[in-house]
mmCIF file of C-alpha atoms in Angstrom:
data_model
loop_
_atom_site.group_PDB
_atom_site.id
_atom_site.type_symbol
_atom_site.label_atom_id
_atom_site.label_comp_id
_atom_site.label_asym_id
_atom_site.label_seq_id
_atom_site.Cartn_x
_atom_site.Cartn_y
_atom_site.Cartn_z
ATOM 1 C CA UNK Y 1 -0.292 0.180 0.165
ATOM 2 C CA UNK Y 2 1.791 3.317 -0.979
ATOM 3 C CA UNK Y 3 0.523 6.524 0.593
ATOM 4 C CA UNK Y 4 1.159 10.046 -1.153
ATOM 5 C CA UNK Y 5 2.300 12.922 0.825
ATOM 6 C CA UNK Y 6 1.304 16.827 -0.513
ATOM 7 C CA UNK Y 7 3.405 18.729 0.740
ATOM 8 C CA UNK Y 8 3.633 22.752 -0.011
ATOM 9 C CA UNK Y 9 7.460 23.307 -0.058
ATOM 10 C CA UNK Y 10 9.922 21.602 -2.964
ATOM 11 C CA UNK Y 11 12.418 22.129 0.326
ATOM 12 C CA UNK Y 12 11.201 19.363 2.450
ATOM 13 C CA UNK Y 13 11.041 16.562 -0.275
ATOM 14 C CA UNK Y 14 14.277 14.733 0.184
ATOM 15 C CA UNK Y 15 13.656 14.768 4.364
ATOM 16 C CA UNK Y 16 10.624 13.823 3.971
ATOM 17 C CA UNK Y 17 10.872 11.567 1.985
ATOM 18 C CA UNK Y 18 14.085 9.444 4.666
ATOM 19 C CA UNK Y 19 12.257 10.060 6.965
ATOM 20 C CA UNK Y 20 8.970 8.446 6.039
ATOM 21 C CA UNK Y 21 11.198 5.454 3.736
ATOM 22 C CA UNK Y 22 9.496 2.801 0.395
ATOM 23 C CA UNK Y 23 5.265 2.918 1.047
ATOM 24 C CA UNK Y 24 5.606 6.849 0.580
ATOM 25 C CA UNK Y 25 5.911 8.836 -2.665
ATOM 26 C CA UNK Y 26 6.449 12.541 -1.444
ATOM 27 C CA UNK Y 27 5.709 15.515 -3.587
ATOM 28 C CA UNK Y 28 5.702 19.171 -3.462
ATOM 29 C CA UNK Y 29 2.644 21.505 -4.418
ATOM 30 C CA UNK Y 30 5.007 24.567 -4.456
ATOM 31 C CA UNK Y 31 2.421 26.078 -2.710
ATOM 32 C CA UNK Y 32 -0.668 27.670 -4.237
ATOM 33 C CA UNK Y 33 -2.647 25.967 -7.660
ATOM 34 C CA UNK Y 34 -5.687 27.956 -8.216
ATOM 35 C CA UNK Y 35 -6.988 30.924 -7.946
ATOM 36 C CA UNK Y 36 -9.721 33.415 -8.232
ATOM 37 C CA UNK Y 37 -9.551 34.434 -12.135
ATOM 38 C CA UNK Y 38 -7.955 37.239 -13.415
ATOM 39 C CA UNK Y 39 -9.766 38.536 -15.579
ATOM 40 C CA UNK Y 40 -13.490 38.490 -14.303
ATOM 41 C CA UNK Y 41 -15.051 38.764 -9.909
ATOM 42 C CA UNK Y 42 -14.941 35.045 -9.701
ATOM 43 C CA UNK Y 43 -18.211 34.335 -8.471
ATOM 44 C CA UNK Y 44 -21.578 34.791 -10.073
ATOM 45 C CA UNK Y 45 -24.858 35.604 -8.242
ATOM 46 C CA UNK Y 46 -27.063 34.796 -7.199
ATOM 47 C CA UNK Y 47 -25.554 32.514 -4.986
ATOM 48 C CA UNK Y 48 -21.835 33.897 -4.892
ATOM 49 C CA UNK Y 49 -20.035 31.005 -5.276
ATOM 50 C CA UNK Y 50 -16.803 31.491 -6.611
ATOM 51 C CA UNK Y 51 -15.092 29.871 -9.106
ATOM 52 C CA UNK Y 52 -11.217 29.347 -9.296
ATOM 53 C CA UNK Y 53 -8.735 28.492 -12.436
ATOM 54 C CA UNK Y 54 -5.380 26.770 -12.473
ATOM 55 C CA UNK Y 55 -2.793 29.327 -12.040
ATOM 56 C CA UNK Y 56 0.914 28.953 -14.498
ATOM 57 C CA UNK Y 57 2.349 27.046 -12.635
ATOM 58 C CA UNK Y 58 -0.589 24.782 -10.420
ATOM 59 C CA UNK Y 59 -1.574 23.176 -14.178
ATOM 60 C CA UNK Y 60 1.509 21.389 -14.317
ATOM 61 C CA UNK Y 61 1.214 21.033 -10.835
ATOM 62 C CA UNK Y 62 -1.741 19.999 -10.529
ATOM 63 C CA UNK Y 63 -1.331 17.625 -13.349
ATOM 64 C CA UNK Y 64 1.491 15.649 -12.098
ATOM 65 C CA UNK Y 65 -0.076 15.610 -8.796
ATOM 66 C CA UNK Y 66 -3.353 14.142 -10.643
ATOM 67 C CA UNK Y 67 -0.855 11.032 -11.725
ATOM 68 C CA UNK Y 68 0.515 10.036 -8.737
ATOM 69 C CA UNK Y 69 -2.530 9.996 -6.853
ATOM 70 C CA UNK Y 70 -3.828 7.240 -9.401
ATOM 71 C CA UNK Y 71 -0.958 5.519 -8.159
ATOM 72 C CA UNK Y 72 -1.341 5.451 -4.638
ATOM 73 C CA UNK Y 73 -3.782 3.575 -2.465
ATOM 74 C CA UNK Y 74 -4.120 6.385 0.367
ATOM 75 C CA UNK Y 75 -3.587 10.476 -0.156
ATOM 76 C CA UNK Y 76 -2.327 12.708 3.555
ATOM 77 C CA UNK Y 77 -2.133 16.326 2.553
ATOM 78 C CA UNK Y 78 0.196 18.017 4.474
ATOM 79 C CA UNK Y 79 0.565 21.358 4.557
ATOM 80 C CA UNK Y 80 1.797 24.284 6.373
ATOM 81 C CA UNK Y 81 -0.392 25.059 10.049
ATOM 82 C CA UNK Y 82 -1.688 27.896 9.250
ATOM 83 C CA UNK Y 83 -4.206 29.824 7.154
ATOM 84 C CA UNK Y 84 -2.372 29.930 3.843
ATOM 85 C CA UNK Y 85 -1.525 25.703 4.804
ATOM 86 C CA UNK Y 86 -5.512 25.676 4.642
ATOM 87 C CA UNK Y 87 -6.300 26.904 2.014
ATOM 88 C CA UNK Y 88 -3.527 25.355 -0.506
ATOM 89 C CA UNK Y 89 -5.274 22.020 1.422
ATOM 90 C CA UNK Y 90 -9.168 22.456 0.216
ATOM 91 C CA UNK Y 91 -7.662 23.213 -3.253
ATOM 92 C CA UNK Y 92 -5.909 20.426 -2.950
ATOM 93 C CA UNK Y 93 -8.530 17.945 -2.376
ATOM 94 C CA UNK Y 94 -10.975 20.136 -4.579
ATOM 95 C CA UNK Y 95 -9.229 19.915 -7.938
ATOM 96 C CA UNK Y 96 -7.581 16.506 -7.403
ATOM 97 C CA UNK Y 97 -11.101 15.292 -6.618
ATOM 98 C CA UNK Y 98 -9.993 13.793 -3.225
ATOM 99 C CA UNK Y 99 -11.979 12.263 -0.950
ATOM 100 C CA UNK Y 100 -12.572 13.435 2.784
#
């Protein structure tokens, strides 16, 4: 059983991989992968539900992570324990179609 662990920083990959071992695949989101549209309000009345676009870097990162998700039995979102980390984890969960 392989577990994919997604962290924010690529600088953490080598160390975390050495700690977790062969049953884990560790990849980085490199920060935010989606954002509100650049040339649009990003919400639709009357519900004002936001819609997001992949960032330029996020397109490649999400494609790589989606491939990794398919090869693993489970996924752990190990983002930083702050507001930004929580937002990144939420976007990863939504964009990759992970189940809760």
